[in-house]
């Protein structure tokens, strides 16, 4: 029960890594407010707040529902992979950055007054192994994940006096609807899956729970000396 007595907001709680993180947080004793575009897929026991993470009104509703906030996982994300860097539309670039970067900052700012009043808190964001290695046909997404690496460093530094820790996990390719969507947009989806799987030292995709375990650790007091850090959980992708 590593999160016993904590109230935690998880965005993207209806699918993939956010869903697994919400379920693991519940198992560890937390009260979980889940935020997503719709409630289907949210684990039983999650208190749903339905809305777009980029909307100030969604943040306000979640903050009000939570009351005291001890933890925040900004896990909702989108990808526009499969598009050449010079064919990506400015609208898609902006949308990726709005969800993957700006919303993470907005949610942190929204949760901050409550965390400060509680004497501290933990914020966990989701970067990607691709922030360290690059990749093709995915410029906006990969740049957005690089921004998360920098955001947790600056926020972790700035908010340390408030006892608010800010960290990220950097997953490898994880078997979720997002990964399946990205692969299906490749020219040869089967070949793309094989290439991506074998690019990991462990020659497999990760499971959402393997990232959720890292999220739960960073949300818990076991990570009391971690801030401004990025934990890579990537089956050896960056090592290979
Ligand atoms: P997913 O597509 O399975 O789940 C993402 C969830 O976020 C969905 O439930 C979706 O409805 C929600 N969402 C998206 N835009 C939203 C918005 N504007 N407002 C509210 N909810 C919104 O994706 P997955 O794979 O679980 O990804 C979660 C996070 O992990 C993302 O930030 C992603 O970039 C990151 N990540 C995923 C990797 C992978 O291989 N699956 C690898 C590295 C990072």
PDB file of C-alpha atoms and ligand atoms in Angstrom:
ATOM      1  CA  UNK A   1       0.000   0.000   0.000  1.00  0.00           C
ATOM      2  CA  UNK A   2       2.652   2.472  -1.077  1.00  0.00           C
ATOM      3  CA  UNK A   3       0.112   5.199  -1.939  1.00  0.00           C
ATOM      4  CA  UNK A   4      -2.174   4.755   1.050  1.00  0.00           C
ATOM      5  CA  UNK A   5      -3.942   7.983   2.003  1.00  0.00           C
ATOM      6  CA  UNK A   6      -2.880   9.811  -1.173  1.00  0.00           C
ATOM      7  CA  UNK A   7      -5.198  11.431  -3.704  1.00  0.00           C
ATOM      8  CA  UNK A   8      -3.767  11.197  -7.195  1.00  0.00           C
ATOM      9  CA  UNK A   9      -4.901  12.619 -10.539  1.00  0.00           C
ATOM     10  CA  UNK A  10      -3.990  10.536 -13.594  1.00  0.00           C
ATOM     11  CA  UNK A  11      -4.611  11.896 -17.100  1.00  0.00           C
ATOM     12  CA  UNK A  12      -5.061   9.433 -19.955  1.00  0.00           C
ATOM     13  CA  UNK A  13      -6.570   6.960 -17.469  1.00  0.00           C
ATOM     14  CA  UNK A  14      -8.824   5.228 -20.023  1.00  0.00           C
ATOM     15  CA  UNK A  15      -6.115   3.472 -22.031  1.00  0.00           C
ATOM     16  CA  UNK A  16      -2.627   2.021 -22.086  1.00  0.00           C
ATOM     17  CA  UNK A  17      -0.051   3.369 -19.630  1.00  0.00           C
ATOM     18  CA  UNK A  18      -2.463   5.793 -17.932  1.00  0.00           C
ATOM     19  CA  UNK A  19      -5.036   3.040 -17.418  1.00  0.00           C
ATOM     20  CA  UNK A  20      -2.391   0.707 -15.958  1.00  0.00           C
ATOM     21  CA  UNK A  21      -1.044   3.499 -13.739  1.00  0.00           C
ATOM     22  CA  UNK A  22      -4.531   4.273 -12.427  1.00  0.00           C
ATOM     23  CA  UNK A  23      -5.130   0.593 -11.663  1.00  0.00           C
ATOM     24  CA  UNK A  24      -1.744   0.176  -9.951  1.00  0.00           C
ATOM     25  CA  UNK A  25      -2.286   3.374  -7.934  1.00  0.00           C
ATOM     26  CA  UNK A  26      -5.653   2.025  -6.719  1.00  0.00           C
ATOM     27  CA  UNK A  27      -3.996  -1.276  -5.787  1.00  0.00           C
ATOM     28  CA  UNK A  28      -1.456   0.685  -3.752  1.00  0.00           C
ATOM     29  CA  UNK A  29      -4.220   2.357  -1.745  1.00  0.00           C
ATOM     30  CA  UNK A  30      -4.620   5.708  -3.526  1.00  0.00           C
ATOM     31  CA  UNK A  31      -7.818   7.542  -4.280  1.00  0.00           C
ATOM     32  CA  UNK A  32      -7.573   8.087  -8.038  1.00  0.00           C
ATOM     33  CA  UNK A  33      -9.181  10.811 -10.155  1.00  0.00           C
ATOM     34  CA  UNK A  34      -8.945   9.693 -13.786  1.00  0.00           C
ATOM     35  CA  UNK A  35      -9.088  12.183 -16.640  1.00  0.00           C
ATOM     36  CA  UNK A  36      -9.726  11.275 -20.271  1.00  0.00           C
ATOM     37  CA  UNK A  37     -11.838  12.116 -23.303  1.00  0.00           C
ATOM     38  CA  UNK A  38     -14.289   9.406 -22.242  1.00  0.00           C
ATOM     39  CA  UNK A  39     -14.688   7.081 -19.294  1.00  0.00           C
ATOM     40  CA  UNK A  40     -14.789   3.744 -21.141  1.00  0.00           C
ATOM     41  CA  UNK A  41     -11.735   1.797 -20.112  1.00  0.00           C
ATOM     42  CA  UNK A  42     -11.143   3.528 -16.805  1.00  0.00           C
ATOM     43  CA  UNK A  43     -10.543   0.924 -14.098  1.00  0.00           C
ATOM     44  CA  UNK A  44     -13.338   0.334 -11.549  1.00  0.00           C
ATOM     45  CA  UNK A  45     -12.800   2.555  -8.555  1.00  0.00           C
ATOM     46  CA  UNK A  46     -11.408   5.499 -10.523  1.00  0.00           C
ATOM     47  CA  UNK A  47     -13.401   8.726 -10.122  1.00  0.00           C
ATOM     48  CA  UNK A  48     -13.796   9.934 -13.706  1.00  0.00           C
ATOM     49  CA  UNK A  49     -13.426  13.501 -14.909  1.00  0.00           C
ATOM     50  CA  UNK A  50     -14.302  13.491 -18.600  1.00  0.00           C
ATOM     51  CA  UNK A  51     -12.809  16.196 -20.762  1.00  0.00           C
ATOM     52  CA  UNK A  52      -9.957  17.381 -22.920  1.00  0.00           C
ATOM     53  CA  UNK A  53      -6.713  17.717 -20.972  1.00  0.00           C
ATOM     54  CA  UNK A  54      -5.905  20.927 -22.844  1.00  0.00           C
ATOM     55  CA  UNK A  55      -9.041  22.678 -21.518  1.00  0.00           C
ATOM     56  CA  UNK A  56      -8.701  24.828 -18.417  1.00  0.00           C
ATOM     57  CA  UNK A  57     -12.219  23.762 -17.400  1.00  0.00           C
ATOM     58  CA  UNK A  58     -11.144  20.093 -17.247  1.00  0.00           C
ATOM     59  CA  UNK A  59      -8.218  20.964 -14.999  1.00  0.00           C
ATOM     60  CA  UNK A  60     -10.458  23.037 -12.730  1.00  0.00           C
ATOM     61  CA  UNK A  61     -13.008  20.197 -12.423  1.00  0.00           C
ATOM     62  CA  UNK A  62     -10.357  17.602 -11.602  1.00  0.00           C
ATOM     63  CA  UNK A  63      -8.664  19.846  -9.043  1.00  0.00           C
ATOM     64  CA  UNK A  64     -12.014  20.572  -7.402  1.00  0.00           C
ATOM     65  CA  UNK A  65     -13.013  16.887  -7.400  1.00  0.00           C
ATOM     66  CA  UNK A  66      -9.708  15.874  -5.846  1.00  0.00           C
ATOM     67  CA  UNK A  67      -9.604  18.446  -3.053  1.00  0.00           C
ATOM     68  CA  UNK A  68      -6.179  17.791  -1.575  1.00  0.00           C
ATOM     69  CA  UNK A  69      -3.805  16.582  -4.295  1.00  0.00           C
ATOM     70  CA  UNK A  70      -0.743  14.523  -3.337  1.00  0.00           C
ATOM     71  CA  UNK A  71       0.165  13.181  -6.770  1.00  0.00           C
ATOM     72  CA  UNK A  72      -0.333  13.943 -10.455  1.00  0.00           C
ATOM     73  CA  UNK A  73       0.484  11.749 -13.439  1.00  0.00           C
ATOM     74  CA  UNK A  74       0.248  13.610 -16.759  1.00  0.00           C
ATOM     75  CA  UNK A  75       0.081  10.559 -18.985  1.00  0.00           C
ATOM     76  CA  UNK A  76      -2.376  11.512 -21.772  1.00  0.00           C
ATOM     77  CA  UNK A  77      -0.509  11.901 -25.035  1.00  0.00           C
ATOM     78  CA  UNK A  78      -0.966  11.780 -28.792  1.00  0.00           C
ATOM     79  CA  UNK A  79       1.250  10.945 -31.733  1.00  0.00           C
ATOM     80  CA  UNK A  80       1.183  12.001 -35.371  1.00  0.00           C
ATOM     81  CA  UNK A  81       3.730   9.466 -36.593  1.00  0.00           C
ATOM     82  CA  UNK A  82       4.205   8.345 -40.160  1.00  0.00           C
ATOM     83  CA  UNK A  83       4.480  11.860 -41.591  1.00  0.00           C
ATOM     84  CA  UNK A  84       7.657  13.297 -43.117  1.00  0.00           C
ATOM     85  CA  UNK A  85       9.134  16.284 -41.296  1.00  0.00           C
ATOM     86  CA  UNK A  86       8.381  18.588 -44.234  1.00  0.00           C
ATOM     87  CA  UNK A  87       4.834  17.298 -44.665  1.00  0.00           C
ATOM     88  CA  UNK A  88       3.706  17.705 -41.063  1.00  0.00           C
ATOM     89  CA  UNK A  89       1.048  20.412 -40.820  1.00  0.00           C
ATOM     90  CA  UNK A  90       1.497  23.317 -38.398  1.00  0.00           C
ATOM     91  CA  UNK A  91      -1.893  22.381 -36.926  1.00  0.00           C
ATOM     92  CA  UNK A  92      -0.717  18.845 -36.121  1.00  0.00           C
ATOM     93  CA  UNK A  93       2.543  20.188 -34.671  1.00  0.00           C
ATOM     94  CA  UNK A  94       0.583  22.545 -32.406  1.00  0.00           C
ATOM     95  CA  UNK A  95      -1.873  19.848 -31.351  1.00  0.00           C
ATOM     96  CA  UNK A  96       0.911  17.434 -30.387  1.00  0.00           C
ATOM     97  CA  UNK A  97       2.640  20.123 -28.336  1.00  0.00           C
ATOM     98  CA  UNK A  98      -0.663  21.255 -26.780  1.00  0.00           C
ATOM     99  CA  UNK A  99      -1.438  17.766 -25.436  1.00  0.00           C
ATOM    100  CA  UNK A 100       2.056  16.357 -24.857  1.00  0.00           C
ATOM    101  CA  UNK A 101       3.792  19.442 -23.432  1.00  0.00           C
ATOM    102  CA  UNK A 102       1.653  22.490 -22.691  1.00  0.00           C
ATOM    103  CA  UNK A 103      -1.067  20.477 -20.933  1.00  0.00           C
ATOM    104  CA  UNK A 104       1.547  18.822 -18.695  1.00  0.00           C
ATOM    105  CA  UNK A 105       2.697  22.275 -17.589  1.00  0.00           C
ATOM    106  CA  UNK A 106      -0.929  23.480 -17.173  1.00  0.00           C
ATOM    107  CA  UNK A 107      -1.853  20.458 -15.022  1.00  0.00           C
ATOM    108  CA  UNK A 108       1.247  20.942 -12.885  1.00  0.00           C
ATOM    109  CA  UNK A 109       0.328  24.608 -12.362  1.00  0.00           C
ATOM    110  CA  UNK A 110      -3.289  23.632 -11.625  1.00  0.00           C
ATOM    111  CA  UNK A 111      -2.297  21.081  -8.981  1.00  0.00           C
ATOM    112  CA  UNK A 112       0.383  23.235  -7.367  1.00  0.00           C
ATOM    113  CA  UNK A 113      -1.683  25.284  -4.904  1.00  0.00           C
ATOM    114  CA  UNK A 114      -3.185  22.118  -3.426  1.00  0.00           C
ATOM    115  CA  UNK A 115       0.190  20.354  -3.297  1.00  0.00           C
ATOM    116  CA  UNK A 116       1.797  23.347  -1.609  1.00  0.00           C
ATOM    117  CA  UNK A 117      -1.034  23.469   0.932  1.00  0.00           C
ATOM    118  CA  UNK A 118      -0.516  19.737   1.599  1.00  0.00           C
ATOM    119  CA  UNK A 119       3.195  20.347   2.269  1.00  0.00           C
ATOM    120  CA  UNK A 120       4.389  18.821  -0.986  1.00  0.00           C
ATOM    121  CA  UNK A 121       3.544  16.364  -3.729  1.00  0.00           C
ATOM    122  CA  UNK A 122       4.810  14.331  -6.655  1.00  0.00           C
ATOM    123  CA  UNK A 123       4.283  14.961 -10.360  1.00  0.00           C
ATOM    124  CA  UNK A 124       5.127  12.282 -12.923  1.00  0.00           C
ATOM    125  CA  UNK A 125       5.238  12.992 -16.659  1.00  0.00           C
ATOM    126  CA  UNK A 126       5.886  10.619 -19.554  1.00  0.00           C
ATOM    127  CA  UNK A 127       8.770  11.256 -21.915  1.00  0.00           C
ATOM    128  CA  UNK A 128      10.004   8.560 -24.311  1.00  0.00           C
ATOM    129  CA  UNK A 129      13.197   6.714 -25.144  1.00  0.00           C
ATOM    130  CA  UNK A 130      12.929   8.489 -28.505  1.00  0.00           C
ATOM    131  CA  UNK A 131      13.782  11.785 -26.757  1.00  0.00           C
ATOM    132  CA  UNK A 132      17.327  10.406 -26.401  1.00  0.00           C
ATOM    133  CA  UNK A 133      17.654   8.552 -29.678  1.00  0.00           C
ATOM    134  CA  UNK A 134      15.611  10.276 -32.330  1.00  0.00           C
ATOM    135  CA  UNK A 135      13.617   8.543 -34.998  1.00  0.00           C
ATOM    136  CA  UNK A 136      12.097   9.026 -38.446  1.00  0.00           C
ATOM    137  CA  UNK A 137       8.705  10.394 -39.524  1.00  0.00           C
ATOM    138  CA  UNK A 138       7.726  11.440 -35.998  1.00  0.00           C
ATOM    139  CA  UNK A 139       9.287  14.881 -35.508  1.00  0.00           C
ATOM    140  CA  UNK A 140       6.600  16.671 -33.497  1.00  0.00           C
ATOM    141  CA  UNK A 141       6.084  13.737 -31.126  1.00  0.00           C
ATOM    142  CA  UNK A 142       9.782  13.164 -30.488  1.00  0.00           C
ATOM    143  CA  UNK A 143      10.474  16.875 -30.015  1.00  0.00           C
ATOM    144  CA  UNK A 144       7.545  17.033 -27.569  1.00  0.00           C
ATOM    145  CA  UNK A 145       9.074  14.234 -25.505  1.00  0.00           C
ATOM    146  CA  UNK A 146      12.434  16.031 -25.506  1.00  0.00           C
ATOM    147  CA  UNK A 147      10.578  19.026 -24.083  1.00  0.00           C
ATOM    148  CA  UNK A 148       9.241  16.866 -21.241  1.00  0.00           C
ATOM    149  CA  UNK A 149      12.803  15.885 -20.286  1.00  0.00           C
ATOM    150  CA  UNK A 150      13.671  19.580 -19.983  1.00  0.00           C
ATOM    151  CA  UNK A 151      10.374  20.471 -18.293  1.00  0.00           C
ATOM    152  CA  UNK A 152      10.812  17.986 -15.425  1.00  0.00           C
ATOM    153  CA  UNK A 153      14.366  19.207 -14.871  1.00  0.00           C
ATOM    154  CA  UNK A 154      13.384  22.853 -14.645  1.00  0.00           C
ATOM    155  CA  UNK A 155      10.208  22.218 -12.628  1.00  0.00           C
ATOM    156  CA  UNK A 156      11.986  19.801 -10.304  1.00  0.00           C
ATOM    157  CA  UNK A 157      14.681  22.396  -9.641  1.00  0.00           C
ATOM    158  CA  UNK A 158      12.271  25.292  -9.187  1.00  0.00           C
ATOM    159  CA  UNK A 159       9.757  23.475  -6.979  1.00  0.00           C
ATOM    160  CA  UNK A 160      12.194  21.634  -4.706  1.00  0.00           C
ATOM    161  CA  UNK A 161      11.782  24.303  -1.976  1.00  0.00           C
ATOM    162  CA  UNK A 162       8.038  23.514  -2.001  1.00  0.00           C
ATOM    163  CA  UNK A 163       8.745  19.794  -1.551  1.00  0.00           C
ATOM    164  CA  UNK A 164       7.034  19.187  -4.902  1.00  0.00           C
ATOM    165  CA  UNK A 165       8.982  16.530  -6.819  1.00  0.00           C
ATOM    166  CA  UNK A 166       8.720  16.453 -10.618  1.00  0.00           C
ATOM    167  CA  UNK A 167      10.053  13.461 -12.547  1.00  0.00           C
ATOM    168  CA  UNK A 168       9.421  11.529 -15.740  1.00  0.00           C
ATOM    169  CA  UNK A 169       9.556   7.995 -16.997  1.00  0.00           C
ATOM    170  CA  UNK A 170      10.961   7.397 -20.475  1.00  0.00           C
ATOM    171  CA  UNK A 171       9.383   4.205 -21.807  1.00  0.00           C
ATOM    172  CA  UNK A 172      10.531   2.140 -24.739  1.00  0.00           C
ATOM    173  CA  UNK A 173       7.852   0.907 -27.161  1.00  0.00           C
ATOM    174  CA  UNK A 174       4.936  -0.285 -25.056  1.00  0.00           C
ATOM    175  CA  UNK A 175       2.146  -2.521 -26.304  1.00  0.00           C
ATOM    176  CA  UNK A 176      -0.779  -0.058 -26.187  1.00  0.00           C
ATOM    177  CA  UNK A 177      -3.366   1.319 -28.635  1.00  0.00           C
ATOM    178  CA  UNK A 178      -0.979   4.218 -29.340  1.00  0.00           C
ATOM    179  CA  UNK A 179       1.792   1.850 -30.439  1.00  0.00           C
ATOM    180  CA  UNK A 180      -0.625  -0.164 -32.565  1.00  0.00           C
ATOM    181  CA  UNK A 181      -1.873   3.049 -34.178  1.00  0.00           C
ATOM    182  CA  UNK A 182       1.664   4.194 -34.956  1.00  0.00           C
ATOM    183  CA  UNK A 183       2.587   0.831 -36.452  1.00  0.00           C
ATOM    184  CA  UNK A 184      -0.546   0.708 -38.590  1.00  0.00           C
ATOM    185  CA  UNK A 185       0.441   4.040 -40.187  1.00  0.00           C
ATOM    186  CA  UNK A 186       3.812   2.610 -41.325  1.00  0.00           C
ATOM    187  CA  UNK A 187       4.272   1.663 -44.977  1.00  0.00           C
ATOM    188  CA  UNK A 188       4.792  -1.982 -43.966  1.00  0.00           C
ATOM    189  CA  UNK A 189       3.208  -2.412 -40.499  1.00  0.00           C
ATOM    190  CA  UNK A 190       4.540  -5.947 -39.894  1.00  0.00           C
ATOM    191  CA  UNK A 191       8.088  -4.924 -40.791  1.00  0.00           C
ATOM    192  CA  UNK A 192       7.792  -1.797 -38.654  1.00  0.00           C
ATOM    193  CA  UNK A 193       6.689  -3.889 -35.656  1.00  0.00           C
ATOM    194  CA  UNK A 194       9.592  -6.313 -36.124  1.00  0.00           C
ATOM    195  CA  UNK A 195      12.106  -3.500 -36.479  1.00  0.00           C
ATOM    196  CA  UNK A 196      10.827  -1.676 -33.417  1.00  0.00           C
ATOM    197  CA  UNK A 197      10.650  -4.832 -31.282  1.00  0.00           C
ATOM    198  CA  UNK A 198      14.169  -5.915 -32.234  1.00  0.00           C
ATOM    199  CA  UNK A 199      15.574  -2.429 -31.672  1.00  0.00           C
ATOM    200  CA  UNK A 200      15.223  -3.150 -27.927  1.00  0.00           C
ATOM    201  CA  UNK A 201      18.082  -5.111 -26.302  1.00  0.00           C
ATOM    202  CA  UNK A 202      15.409  -7.370 -24.781  1.00  0.00           C
ATOM    203  CA  UNK A 203      13.832  -7.987 -28.218  1.00  0.00           C
ATOM    204  CA  UNK A 204      10.290  -7.358 -27.058  1.00  0.00           C
ATOM    205  CA  UNK A 205       7.770  -4.593 -26.459  1.00  0.00           C
ATOM    206  CA  UNK A 206       7.087  -3.506 -22.892  1.00  0.00           C
ATOM    207  CA  UNK A 207       3.747  -3.951 -21.147  1.00  0.00           C
ATOM    208  CA  UNK A 208       1.828  -0.986 -19.727  1.00  0.00           C
ATOM    209  CA  UNK A 209       2.195  -2.364 -16.183  1.00  0.00           C
ATOM    210  CA  UNK A 210       5.999  -2.258 -16.515  1.00  0.00           C
ATOM    211  CA  UNK A 211       5.767   1.525 -16.943  1.00  0.00           C
ATOM    212  CA  UNK A 212       2.968   1.916 -14.384  1.00  0.00           C
ATOM    213  CA  UNK A 213       5.276   0.366 -11.775  1.00  0.00           C
ATOM    214  CA  UNK A 214       7.748   3.182 -12.417  1.00  0.00           C
ATOM    215  CA  UNK A 215       4.986   5.784 -12.245  1.00  0.00           C
ATOM    216  CA  UNK A 216       3.776   4.388  -8.905  1.00  0.00           C
ATOM    217  CA  UNK A 217       7.329   4.377  -7.540  1.00  0.00           C
ATOM    218  CA  UNK A 218       7.850   8.043  -8.460  1.00  0.00           C
ATOM    219  CA  UNK A 219       4.446   8.991  -7.001  1.00  0.00           C
ATOM    220  CA  UNK A 220       5.281   7.226  -3.734  1.00  0.00           C
ATOM    221  CA  UNK A 221       7.393   8.392  -0.822  1.00  0.00           C
ATOM    222  CA  UNK A 222       9.938   5.697  -1.755  1.00  0.00           C
ATOM    223  CA  UNK A 223      11.147   8.191  -4.382  1.00  0.00           C
ATOM    224  CA  UNK A 224      11.592  10.938  -1.765  1.00  0.00           C
ATOM    225  CA  UNK A 225      15.072  11.904  -3.049  1.00  0.00           C
ATOM    226  CA  UNK A 226      14.138  11.944  -6.758  1.00  0.00           C
ATOM    227  CA  UNK A 227      13.316  15.161  -8.506  1.00  0.00           C
ATOM    228  CA  UNK A 228      14.122  16.555 -11.946  1.00  0.00           C
ATOM    229  CA  UNK A 229      15.006  13.040 -13.044  1.00  0.00           C
ATOM    230  CA  UNK A 230      14.009  10.795 -15.913  1.00  0.00           C
ATOM    231  CA  UNK A 231      13.831   7.057 -15.324  1.00  0.00           C
ATOM    232  CA  UNK A 232      14.364   5.095 -18.519  1.00  0.00           C
ATOM    233  CA  UNK A 233      12.265   1.906 -18.688  1.00  0.00           C
ATOM    234  CA  UNK A 234      12.954   0.763 -22.216  1.00  0.00           C
ATOM    235  CA  UNK A 235      14.070  -2.871 -22.401  1.00  0.00           C
ATOM    236  CA  UNK A 236      17.576  -1.659 -23.193  1.00  0.00           C
ATOM    237  CA  UNK A 237      16.596   0.499 -26.214  1.00  0.00           C
ATOM    238  CA  UNK A 238      18.937   3.355 -25.280  1.00  0.00           C
ATOM    239  CA  UNK A 239      21.670   0.906 -24.281  1.00  0.00           C
ATOM    240  CA  UNK A 240      21.553  -1.116 -27.509  1.00  0.00           C
TER     241      UNK A 240
HETATM  242  P1  LIG B   1      -2.922   5.440 -25.474  1.00  0.00           P
HETATM  243  O1  LIG B   1      -3.293   6.036 -26.769  1.00  0.00           O
HETATM  244  O2  LIG B   1      -3.162   3.987 -25.234  1.00  0.00           O
HETATM  245  O3  LIG B   1      -3.597   6.255 -24.279  1.00  0.00           O
HETATM  246  C1  LIG B   1      -3.570   7.654 -24.264  1.00  0.00           C
HETATM  247  C2  LIG B   1      -4.823   8.142 -23.572  1.00  0.00           C
HETATM  248  O4  LIG B   1      -4.749   9.574 -23.535  1.00  0.00           O
HETATM  249  C3  LIG B   1      -6.110   7.765 -24.301  1.00  0.00           C
HETATM  250  O5  LIG B   1      -7.034   7.191 -23.404  1.00  0.00           O
HETATM  251  C4  LIG B   1      -6.598   9.078 -24.874  1.00  0.00           C
HETATM  252  O6  LIG B   1      -8.012   9.169 -24.956  1.00  0.00           O
HETATM  253  C5  LIG B   1      -6.028  10.061 -23.863  1.00  0.00           C
HETATM  254  N1  LIG B   1      -5.940  11.386 -24.459  1.00  0.00           N
HETATM  255  C6  LIG B   1      -5.294  11.752 -25.585  1.00  0.00           C
HETATM  256  N2  LIG B   1      -5.500  13.048 -25.845  1.00  0.00           N
HETATM  257  C7  LIG B   1      -6.283  13.512 -24.851  1.00  0.00           C
HETATM  258  C8  LIG B   1      -6.843  14.777 -24.591  1.00  0.00           C
HETATM  259  N3  LIG B   1      -6.635  15.839 -25.391  1.00  0.00           N
HETATM  260  N4  LIG B   1      -7.609  14.920 -23.491  1.00  0.00           N
HETATM  261  C9  LIG B   1      -7.853  13.864 -22.673  1.00  0.00           C
HETATM  262  N5  LIG B   1      -7.344  12.633 -22.875  1.00  0.00           N
HETATM  263  C10 LIG B   1      -6.571  12.461 -23.973  1.00  0.00           C
HETATM  264  O7  LIG B   1      -1.373   5.779 -25.300  1.00  0.00           O
HETATM  265  P2  LIG B   1      -0.236   5.146 -24.377  1.00  0.00           P
HETATM  266  O8  LIG B   1       0.633   4.339 -25.241  1.00  0.00           O
HETATM  267  O9  LIG B   1      -0.776   4.591 -23.155  1.00  0.00           O
HETATM  268  O10 LIG B   1       0.590   6.477 -24.051  1.00  0.00           O
HETATM  269  C11 LIG B   1       0.528   7.131 -22.791  1.00  0.00           C
HETATM  270  C12 LIG B   1       1.703   8.084 -22.697  1.00  0.00           C
HETATM  271  O11 LIG B   1       2.924   7.354 -22.814  1.00  0.00           O
HETATM  272  C13 LIG B   1       1.715   9.126 -23.813  1.00  0.00           C
HETATM  273  O12 LIG B   1       2.167  10.357 -23.299  1.00  0.00           O
HETATM  274  C14 LIG B   1       2.732   8.548 -24.775  1.00  0.00           C
HETATM  275  O13 LIG B   1       3.312   9.535 -25.568  1.00  0.00           O
HETATM  276  C15 LIG B   1       3.715   7.918 -23.826  1.00  0.00           C
HETATM  277  N6  LIG B   1       4.565   6.902 -24.411  1.00  0.00           N
HETATM  278  C16 LIG B   1       4.013   5.786 -25.003  1.00  0.00           C
HETATM  279  C17 LIG B   1       4.846   4.838 -25.558  1.00  0.00           C
HETATM  280  C18 LIG B   1       4.323   3.612 -26.242  1.00  0.00           C
HETATM  281  O14 LIG B   1       5.102   2.921 -26.911  1.00  0.00           O
HETATM  282  N7  LIG B   1       3.046   3.272 -26.105  1.00  0.00           N
HETATM  283  C19 LIG B   1       6.309   4.996 -25.536  1.00  0.00           C
HETATM  284  C20 LIG B   1       6.763   6.180 -24.883  1.00  0.00           C
HETATM  285  C21 LIG B   1       5.912   7.094 -24.351  1.00  0.00           C
END
